[in-house]
Short mmCIF file of C-alpha atoms and ligand atoms in Angstrom, two decimals:
data_model
loop_
_atom_site.label_atom_id
_atom_site.label_comp_id
_atom_site.label_asym_id
_atom_site.label_seq_id
_atom_site.Cartn_x
_atom_site.Cartn_y
_atom_site.Cartn_z
CA UNK A 1 -0.18 -0.15 -0.05
CA UNK A 2 1.45 3.39 -0.85
CA UNK A 3 1.04 6.13 1.62
CA UNK A 4 1.44 10.00 1.85
CA UNK A 5 1.91 11.51 5.06
CA UNK A 6 1.22 15.41 5.18
CA UNK A 7 3.60 17.33 7.42
CA UNK A 8 7.30 18.24 7.66
CA UNK A 9 8.37 18.11 11.46
CA UNK A 10 9.25 15.60 14.27
CA UNK A 11 5.42 13.97 14.44
CA UNK A 12 5.72 13.09 10.88
CA UNK A 13 9.21 11.59 11.04
CA UNK A 14 7.83 9.40 13.81
CA UNK A 15 4.84 8.40 11.73
CA UNK A 16 6.68 7.74 8.52
CA UNK A 17 9.14 5.48 11.03
CA UNK A 18 6.28 3.59 12.59
CA UNK A 19 4.58 2.88 9.15
CA UNK A 20 7.57 1.70 7.50
CA UNK A 21 7.74 -1.17 10.13
CA UNK A 22 4.61 -2.51 8.29
CA UNK A 23 4.89 -5.28 6.23
CA UNK A 24 2.21 -4.11 4.03
CA UNK A 25 3.75 -0.60 3.18
CA UNK A 26 4.71 0.09 -0.07
CA UNK A 27 6.15 3.32 -1.36
CA UNK A 28 6.27 6.04 1.69
CA UNK A 29 6.10 9.80 0.60
CA UNK A 30 5.97 12.78 2.63
CA UNK A 31 4.91 16.12 1.89
CA UNK A 32 6.80 18.73 2.25
CA UNK A 33 8.70 16.17 4.88
CA UNK A 34 12.35 17.24 5.98
CA UNK A 35 16.27 16.12 5.66
CA UNK A 36 15.66 13.08 8.14
CA UNK A 37 12.45 11.94 6.60
CA UNK A 38 14.23 11.88 3.56
CA UNK A 39 16.17 9.44 4.37
CA UNK A 40 13.53 6.85 4.81
CA UNK A 41 10.60 8.15 2.51
CA UNK A 42 10.23 9.94 -0.57
CA UNK A 43 9.78 13.96 0.19
CA UNK A 44 7.61 15.32 -2.53
CA UNK A 45 7.92 19.43 -2.45
CA UNK A 46 4.45 20.19 -1.71
CA UNK A 47 3.56 22.53 1.17
CA UNK A 48 1.39 20.64 3.64
CA UNK A 49 -1.55 23.65 3.00
CA UNK A 50 -1.70 23.16 -1.00
CA UNK A 51 -4.58 21.40 -0.97
CA UNK A 52 -5.12 21.73 -4.74
CA UNK A 53 -1.34 19.80 -5.49
CA UNK A 54 -1.62 17.43 -2.70
CA UNK A 55 -5.20 16.08 -3.90
CA UNK A 56 -3.79 15.68 -7.69
CA UNK A 57 -0.30 14.02 -6.12
CA UNK A 58 -2.19 11.81 -4.38
CA UNK A 59 -4.61 10.56 -6.94
CA UNK A 60 -2.06 9.52 -9.12
CA UNK A 61 0.22 7.88 -6.44
CA UNK A 62 -0.88 6.71 -3.29
CA UNK A 63 -3.55 4.64 -1.85
CA UNK A 64 -3.88 6.34 1.53
CA UNK A 65 -3.18 10.16 2.67
CA UNK A 66 -2.24 10.37 6.69
CA UNK A 67 -2.70 14.28 7.16
CA UNK A 68 -0.96 15.16 10.54
CA UNK A 69 -0.58 19.21 11.29
CA UNK A 70 -3.83 21.18 12.40
CA UNK A 71 -3.47 23.84 9.65
CA UNK A 72 -4.34 21.40 6.59
CA UNK A 73 -7.26 19.79 8.87
CA UNK A 74 -8.57 23.08 9.53
CA UNK A 75 -8.58 24.16 5.83
CA UNK A 76 -10.59 21.14 4.75
CA UNK A 77 -8.13 18.70 3.21
CA UNK A 78 -9.45 15.40 4.17
CA UNK A 79 -12.62 16.44 2.88
CA UNK A 80 -11.12 17.31 -0.60
CA UNK A 81 -9.36 13.96 -0.69
CA UNK A 82 -12.52 12.31 0.01
CA UNK A 83 -14.87 14.32 -2.46
CA UNK A 84 -12.01 12.98 -5.26
CA UNK A 85 -12.20 9.47 -3.88
CA UNK A 86 -8.84 9.16 -2.10
CA UNK A 87 -8.76 7.40 1.12
CA UNK A 88 -7.72 10.01 3.91
CA UNK A 89 -6.64 9.59 7.84
CA UNK A 90 -7.70 12.47 9.63
CA UNK A 91 -10.73 14.36 10.86
CA UNK A 92 -12.85 16.22 8.39
CA UNK A 93 -12.98 20.11 8.54
CA UNK A 94 -16.16 20.28 10.44
CA UNK A 95 -14.60 17.98 13.31
CA UNK A 96 -11.27 19.78 13.20
CA UNK A 97 -12.85 22.46 14.80
CA UNK A 98 -12.81 21.26 17.89
CA UNK A 99 -9.12 22.50 17.60
CA UNK A 100 -9.42 25.39 15.43
CA UNK A 101 -12.06 27.07 17.38
CA UNK A 102 -11.49 27.18 20.99
CA UNK A 103 -14.84 28.83 21.55
CA UNK A 104 -16.45 25.63 19.51
CA UNK A 105 -14.64 23.60 22.09
CA UNK A 106 -15.89 25.10 25.03
CA UNK A 107 -19.25 25.06 23.85
CA UNK A 108 -19.31 21.81 23.20
CA UNK A 109 -17.96 20.89 26.74
CA UNK A 110 -20.82 22.92 28.07
CA UNK A 111 -23.20 21.53 26.40
CA UNK A 112 -22.82 18.00 27.03
CA UNK A 113 -21.16 18.51 30.59
CA UNK A 114 -17.58 17.65 30.11
CA UNK A 115 -15.44 19.23 32.96
CA UNK A 116 -13.30 22.12 32.02
CA UNK A 117 -12.53 25.41 33.39
CA UNK A 118 -15.58 27.93 33.60
CA UNK A 119 -15.27 30.57 30.76
CA UNK A 120 -16.91 33.88 29.11
CA UNK A 121 -16.37 34.35 25.49
CA UNK A 122 -15.46 38.04 24.46
CA UNK A 123 -15.34 40.35 21.20
CA UNK A 124 -14.75 43.54 22.73
CA UNK A 125 -11.73 44.66 24.77
CA UNK A 126 -13.17 46.84 26.94
CA UNK A 127 -15.85 44.21 28.26
CA UNK A 128 -13.00 41.75 28.31
CA UNK A 129 -11.12 43.86 30.78
CA UNK A 130 -13.92 45.11 32.84
CA UNK A 131 -14.66 41.26 33.22
CA UNK A 132 -11.31 40.49 34.60
CA UNK A 133 -11.27 43.79 37.03
CA UNK A 134 -14.65 41.63 38.25
CA UNK A 135 -13.37 38.49 38.34
CA UNK A 136 -9.66 38.91 39.10
CA UNK A 137 -6.56 37.07 38.74
CA UNK A 138 -5.13 35.04 37.97
CA UNK A 139 -7.16 34.79 34.85
CA UNK A 140 -6.33 32.60 31.28
CA UNK A 141 -6.75 34.26 28.17
CA UNK A 142 -6.98 32.68 25.16
CA UNK A 143 -7.08 33.43 21.30
CA UNK A 144 -10.02 31.75 19.61
CA UNK A 145 -8.30 30.12 16.64
CA UNK A 146 -5.42 28.40 15.64
CA UNK A 147 -1.90 30.63 16.95
CA UNK A 148 0.49 27.53 16.78
CA UNK A 149 0.17 26.76 20.24
CA UNK A 150 1.22 30.28 21.67
CA UNK A 151 -2.30 32.01 21.96
CA UNK A 152 -2.60 31.29 25.67
CA UNK A 153 -1.73 33.87 28.37
CA UNK A 154 -1.84 32.97 32.10
CA UNK A 155 -1.90 36.70 33.33
CA UNK A 156 -1.14 36.57 37.59
CA UNK A 157 -2.02 40.49 37.51
CA UNK A 158 -4.75 43.17 35.97
CA UNK A 159 -1.73 44.62 33.71
CA UNK A 160 -0.72 41.58 32.18
CA UNK A 161 -4.05 40.48 31.51
CA UNK A 162 -4.46 43.91 29.88
CA UNK A 163 -1.51 43.27 27.69
CA UNK A 164 -2.39 39.84 26.62
CA UNK A 165 -5.98 40.89 25.71
CA UNK A 166 -4.29 44.26 23.95
CA UNK A 167 -1.44 41.96 21.53
CA UNK A 168 -4.61 39.36 20.93
CA UNK A 169 -7.78 41.89 20.13
CA UNK A 170 -5.73 45.03 19.17
CA UNK A 171 -2.27 44.47 17.96
CA UNK A 172 -3.75 41.19 16.21
CA UNK A 173 -0.52 38.91 17.35
CA UNK A 174 -2.43 35.82 16.05
CA UNK A 175 -3.98 37.49 12.99
CA UNK A 176 -8.07 36.96 12.96
CA UNK A 177 -7.51 34.08 15.39
CA UNK A 178 -7.90 37.13 18.21
CA UNK A 179 -11.17 38.48 16.93
CA UNK A 180 -12.49 36.58 19.80
CA UNK A 181 -11.07 35.53 23.10
CA UNK A 182 -11.71 33.12 25.83
CA UNK A 183 -11.49 34.37 29.40
CA UNK A 184 -10.86 31.29 31.55
CA UNK A 185 -10.87 30.68 35.26
CA UNK A 186 -7.43 29.62 36.18
CA UNK A 187 -6.92 25.42 37.57
CA UNK A 188 -4.27 24.09 39.22
CA UNK A 189 -2.71 20.20 39.12
CA UNK A 190 -0.35 18.12 37.24
CA UNK A 191 -1.13 18.33 33.03
CA UNK A 192 -1.43 14.93 31.39
CA UNK A 193 -1.89 14.78 27.75
CA UNK A 194 -3.86 11.71 26.19
CA UNK A 195 -3.60 11.17 22.46
CA UNK A 196 -6.45 8.73 21.33
CA UNK A 197 -7.33 6.54 18.27
CA UNK A 198 -10.98 6.88 17.27
CA UNK A 199 -13.39 6.01 14.45
CA UNK A 200 -15.97 8.24 15.69
CA UNK A 201 -17.69 5.14 17.48
CA UNK A 202 -14.96 3.43 19.37
CA UNK A 203 -12.03 5.45 21.10
CA UNK A 204 -9.07 3.82 22.11
CA UNK A 205 -6.59 5.97 24.37
CA UNK A 206 -2.74 5.68 23.38
CA UNK A 207 -0.37 5.90 26.47
CA UNK A 208 -0.44 8.98 28.76
CA UNK A 209 1.98 11.31 28.30
CA UNK A 210 3.50 14.74 29.53
CA UNK A 211 4.98 17.29 27.16
CA UNK A 212 7.18 20.64 28.39
CA UNK A 213 5.64 23.38 26.70
CA UNK A 214 8.23 26.10 28.07
CA UNK A 215 11.50 27.12 26.81
CA UNK A 216 13.87 26.55 28.90
CA UNK A 217 15.05 24.18 32.22
CA UNK A 218 12.99 24.72 35.29
CA UNK A 219 9.82 25.49 33.21
CA UNK A 220 11.19 29.04 32.53
CA UNK A 221 11.08 31.16 29.41
CA UNK A 222 8.12 31.40 26.81
CA UNK A 223 5.48 28.89 25.76
CA UNK A 224 6.87 26.78 22.83
CA UNK A 225 5.61 23.84 20.73
CA UNK A 226 6.87 21.64 23.16
CA UNK A 227 10.71 20.93 24.29
CA UNK A 228 10.21 17.50 24.74
CA UNK A 229 7.98 14.69 26.10
CA UNK A 230 7.62 11.17 27.83
CA UNK A 231 5.42 8.28 28.54
CA UNK A 232 3.26 7.20 30.35
CA UNK A 233 2.82 9.96 33.26
CA UNK A 234 2.96 8.56 36.42
CA UNK A 235 0.13 10.54 37.48
CA UNK A 236 -2.28 9.07 34.99
CA UNK A 237 -3.40 6.10 37.48
CA UNK A 238 -5.94 3.31 36.12
CA UNK A 239 -8.51 5.32 38.22
CA UNK A 240 -7.94 8.39 36.49
CA UNK A 241 -8.27 6.74 33.45
CA UNK A 242 -11.14 5.36 33.74
CA UNK A 243 -12.83 8.74 35.04
CA UNK A 244 -11.64 10.43 32.09
CA UNK A 245 -12.83 7.49 29.53
CA UNK A 246 -16.18 8.07 31.32
CA UNK A 247 -16.48 11.67 31.86
CA UNK A 248 -14.17 12.79 29.09
CA UNK A 249 -12.95 10.66 25.90
CA UNK A 250 -16.30 8.88 25.47
CA UNK A 251 -18.50 11.84 25.88
CA UNK A 252 -16.71 13.83 23.47
CA UNK A 253 -16.49 11.68 20.38
CA UNK A 254 -20.29 10.98 21.17
CA UNK A 255 -21.15 14.69 21.34
CA UNK A 256 -19.45 14.97 18.15
CA UNK A 257 -21.27 12.63 16.39
CA UNK A 258 -24.54 13.76 17.71
CA UNK A 259 -23.43 17.07 16.23
CA UNK A 260 -23.26 15.77 12.96
CA UNK A 261 -19.17 16.27 13.24
CA UNK A 262 -18.20 12.48 13.57
CA UNK A 263 -14.88 12.45 14.82
CA UNK A 264 -12.21 10.23 12.83
CA UNK A 265 -8.24 10.12 13.44
CA UNK A 266 -6.27 11.44 16.71
CA UNK A 267 -7.92 13.39 19.51
CA UNK A 268 -5.43 15.16 21.75
CA UNK A 269 -6.96 15.57 25.31
CA UNK A 270 -4.85 18.31 27.05
CA UNK A 271 -5.80 17.18 30.61
CA UNK A 272 -5.52 19.20 33.98
CA UNK A 273 -5.61 16.68 36.87
CA UNK A 274 -7.59 19.09 39.53
CA UNK A 275 -8.57 18.52 42.99
CA UNK A 276 -12.28 18.32 41.78
CA UNK A 277 -11.03 15.80 39.35
CA UNK A 278 -9.88 15.93 35.37
CA UNK A 279 -10.48 18.60 33.46
CA UNK A 280 -9.76 19.39 29.74
CA UNK A 281 -7.42 22.11 29.22
CA UNK A 282 -7.66 21.93 24.99
CA UNK A 283 -8.83 19.54 22.43
CA UNK A 284 -6.12 18.88 19.29
CA UNK A 285 -7.73 17.22 16.44
CA UNK A 286 -4.19 15.67 15.65
CA UNK A 287 -1.24 13.73 16.99
CA UNK A 288 0.96 15.90 19.62
CA UNK A 289 4.24 17.27 18.84
CA UNK A 290 6.29 16.36 20.35
CA UNK A 291 4.60 13.33 22.38
CA UNK A 292 4.01 11.52 19.11
CA UNK A 293 7.92 10.72 18.88
CA UNK A 294 7.86 8.66 22.61
CA UNK A 295 4.25 7.40 21.85
CA UNK A 296 5.23 5.73 18.71
CA UNK A 297 8.52 4.38 20.02
CA UNK A 298 6.21 2.13 22.33
CA UNK A 299 4.00 1.44 19.87
CA UNK A 300 3.45 -2.63 19.24
CA UNK A 301 0.78 -2.80 16.88
CA UNK A 302 1.02 -2.33 13.23
CA UNK A 303 0.09 1.71 12.78
CA UNK A 304 -1.23 1.24 9.43
CA UNK A 305 -3.65 -1.47 10.30
CA UNK A 306 -4.62 1.18 12.89
CA UNK A 307 -5.39 3.71 10.31
CA UNK A 308 -6.91 1.56 8.12
CA UNK A 309 -9.17 0.42 10.85
CA UNK A 310 -10.20 4.04 11.51
CA UNK A 311 -10.80 5.05 7.93
CA UNK A 312 -13.04 2.12 7.49
CA UNK A 313 -14.64 2.70 10.62
CA UNK A 314 -13.76 -0.90 12.28
CA UNK A 315 -11.45 0.42 15.04
CA UNK A 316 -13.61 -2.29 17.63
CA UNK A 317 -11.95 -5.20 15.43
CA UNK A 318 -8.50 -4.64 16.52
CA UNK A 319 -6.34 -5.01 19.50
CA UNK A 320 -3.97 -2.02 20.10
CA UNK A 321 -0.89 -3.07 22.21
CA UNK A 322 1.91 -1.08 23.49
CA UNK A 323 5.54 -2.07 24.73
CA UNK A 324 6.37 -2.45 28.39
CA UNK A 325 8.46 0.76 29.97
CA UNK A 326 8.86 4.16 29.38
CA UNK A 327 10.35 6.33 26.26
CA UNK A 328 11.32 10.07 26.79
CA UNK A 329 12.17 12.63 23.75
CA UNK A 330 14.44 15.64 24.33
CA UNK A 331 14.17 18.29 22.08
CA UNK A 332 17.11 20.06 20.47
CA UNK A 333 16.21 23.86 19.34
CA UNK A 334 17.61 26.61 17.69
CA UNK A 335 19.13 29.26 19.75
CA UNK A 336 16.58 31.96 20.07
CA UNK A 337 13.35 29.75 19.51
CA UNK A 338 10.55 30.19 20.30
CA UNK A 339 11.14 34.00 19.05
CA UNK A 340 14.26 34.67 16.78
CA UNK A 341 16.75 32.02 15.17
CA UNK A 342 18.94 31.50 12.59
CA UNK A 343 19.08 28.63 10.25
CA UNK A 344 21.48 26.86 8.24
CA UNK A 345 23.98 25.67 10.63
CA UNK A 346 25.87 22.33 10.26
CA UNK A 347 24.59 20.02 12.90
CA UNK A 348 27.35 17.29 13.77
CA UNK A 349 27.57 13.96 15.40
CA UNK A 350 24.44 12.46 13.71
CA UNK A 351 25.97 9.17 12.86
CA UNK A 352 27.65 8.47 15.99
CA UNK A 353 24.24 8.42 17.90
CA UNK A 354 24.05 4.64 19.20
CA UNK A 355 21.57 2.39 17.60
CA UNK A 356 19.27 1.87 20.27
CA UNK A 357 18.28 5.91 20.55
CA UNK A 358 16.34 7.46 17.49
CA UNK A 359 17.24 11.05 16.45
CA UNK A 360 13.55 12.35 14.98
CA UNK A 361 14.14 15.31 12.66
CA UNK A 362 11.95 18.01 13.38
CA UNK A 363 13.30 21.36 11.56
CA UNK A 364 16.43 20.14 9.23
CA UNK A 365 17.82 20.50 5.69
CA UNK A 366 20.25 18.92 3.35
CA UNK A 367 23.36 20.97 2.48
CA UNK A 368 25.90 19.03 0.32
CA UNK A 369 27.11 16.28 2.45
CA UNK A 370 25.73 17.64 5.68
CA UNK A 371 22.43 18.43 7.78
CA UNK A 372 21.82 21.70 8.78
CA UNK A 373 19.31 23.46 10.90
CA UNK A 374 16.36 24.43 9.13
CA UNK A 375 13.76 25.71 11.64
CA UNK A 376 12.83 25.97 15.75
CA UNK A 377 12.71 22.91 17.01
CA UNK A 378 15.71 21.01 15.05
CA UNK A 379 15.43 17.47 16.40
CA UNK A 380 13.67 15.00 18.65
CA UNK A 381 16.35 12.76 20.37
CA UNK A 382 13.98 9.75 21.72
CA UNK A 383 14.68 6.63 23.81
CA UNK A 384 13.16 3.93 25.53
CA UNK A 385 13.74 1.78 28.62
CA UNK A 386 12.22 -0.04 31.69
CA UNK A 387 11.71 2.83 33.62
CA UNK A 388 11.40 6.66 32.88
CA UNK A 389 15.00 7.50 34.56
CA UNK A 390 16.62 4.89 32.20
CA UNK A 391 14.72 6.49 29.27
CA UNK A 392 15.52 9.84 29.78
CA UNK A 393 19.19 9.11 30.74
CA UNK A 394 19.42 7.20 27.43
CA UNK A 395 18.00 10.36 25.41
CA UNK A 396 20.64 12.42 27.00
CA UNK A 397 23.40 9.98 25.99
CA UNK A 398 21.92 10.78 22.77
CA UNK A 399 21.83 14.58 23.08
CA UNK A 400 25.78 14.15 23.83
CA UNK A 401 27.00 13.24 20.75
CA UNK A 402 24.84 16.06 18.70
CA UNK A 403 25.87 19.84 18.47
CA UNK A 404 25.12 22.39 16.36
CA UNK A 405 25.60 25.98 16.61
CA UNK A 406 23.79 27.76 19.53
CA UNK A 407 21.91 24.39 20.15
CA UNK A 408 19.86 24.38 22.94
CA UNK A 409 17.57 22.04 25.31
CA UNK A 410 16.22 21.45 28.20
CA UNK A 411 18.27 19.69 30.72
CA UNK A 412 15.10 18.81 32.81
CA UNK A 413 13.31 16.47 30.52
CA UNK A 414 11.84 13.20 32.25
CA UNK A 415 11.88 14.93 35.72
CA UNK A 416 8.14 15.03 36.86
CA UNK A 417 6.34 17.99 36.38
CA UNK A 418 2.87 18.99 38.27
P1 AMP B 1 -3.68 25.31 25.92
O1 AMP B 1 -2.85 26.07 24.40
O2 AMP B 1 -4.84 25.84 25.78
O3 AMP B 1 -2.96 24.43 26.15
O4 AMP B 1 -2.92 26.09 26.92
C1 AMP B 1 -1.54 26.24 27.12
C2 AMP B 1 -0.79 26.19 28.10
O5 AMP B 1 -1.37 27.21 29.21
C3 AMP B 1 -1.73 24.95 29.07
O6 AMP B 1 -0.85 23.76 28.95
C4 AMP B 1 -1.39 25.10 30.87
O7 AMP B 1 -0.28 24.86 30.92
C5 AMP B 1 -1.93 26.63 30.31
N1 AMP B 1 -3.52 26.89 30.72
C6 AMP B 1 -4.52 26.61 29.77
N2 AMP B 1 -5.58 26.78 30.23
C7 AMP B 1 -5.64 27.08 31.40
C8 AMP B 1 -6.46 27.22 32.66
N3 AMP B 1 -7.47 27.21 32.42
N4 AMP B 1 -5.88 27.21 34.03
C9 AMP B 1 -4.48 27.14 34.11
N5 AMP B 1 -3.60 27.03 33.33
C10 AMP B 1 -4.21 26.68 31.62
N1 LIG B 2 3.00 19.23 21.85
C1 LIG B 2 1.45 19.99 22.04
C2 LIG B 2 0.95 19.92 21.04
O1 LIG B 2 1.19 19.46 19.89
O2 LIG B 2 -0.14 20.85 20.54
#
């Protein structure tokens, strides 16, 4: 079976790497891919949001398209592929809205009684500021639409709340994503991410995970797309898993089906384990990055079988199994990320990394004989082990072999946060 994966980051490298283990995989393509993906799949020079060209390429070359990033999902790539008669893995546009509109997600949770932070929606900044003065801080301020994971501000005082509101609504830091904002109650507790496979009727959670959103060691600095992740989370007990299934996971996919927005693909639950029980912080309509790198490192079942079972709506017919142990991914990023950073610096040491450590490429390109940096997040060094401590130590062994100008990484990935 010939497959095209859409996207070009560490998550897509891990998806390609996992698909290649399937005995049924034929030609594997990735658009646009990156230099690491190019070592294992044929990269096609089409951007992830160039819907027309993706459909045209897929019609000629593949049997299945796997859409990984949020943007093409929100733009309706899966709908377009299906209209052209091409099998596609990922939610349709009307289901991907669970990520692309936070207002939609909050209204869904309210309507179906799914636990989340209390909130109000504002399209007027004066009213938003008055509301914060009334309710007090800390308050959480979020742009409605997609904002590369950076549209959320936790304001500890009125001044920073006003700044966040101005940045989103007046300076339009996230473009039209900022014409509506949500102000949420501030919740506390450990954060756990659960990705789940779903065909819209059956939902099968993957191993729980934790990611590190802040740029620097000790949870300092700006929010990023994610500086590392591990799985499973020690906070996620069987009892909590049962509660999440009953109060959050099932109700969410049932709600989407009832709303005529059947969700097929991977759904991402960002959860906070509060004193009152688990609550939803956010939904994403896709695999997380970098959570996918450690999670797929522990997947035993053939990923292609899972994707097909989801597309064909027979997820209840297959068993999904995981390897014993833990996995950990340490992201090596460009100096300056998530703000300004340079590109084109040579990456050394990749060929010396021991074979049991997997280096997923996120932002890399090829320059003559070497790999060079080509993005904010450059590499995800991933290892497994019988315990989290072993997996993390092994990932850091990999990190020590690799270097590039101004490389930066957190030294506390795998330390429990929460
Ligand atoms: P999000 O992009 O919605 O996941 O938000 C990014 C991060 O902001 C989350 O991972 C949390 O750490 C934090 N956050 C978001 N919403 C809340 C909330 N209501 N209370 C406390 N922290 C939050
Ligand atoms: N690591 C967070 C995300 O993928 O949204």
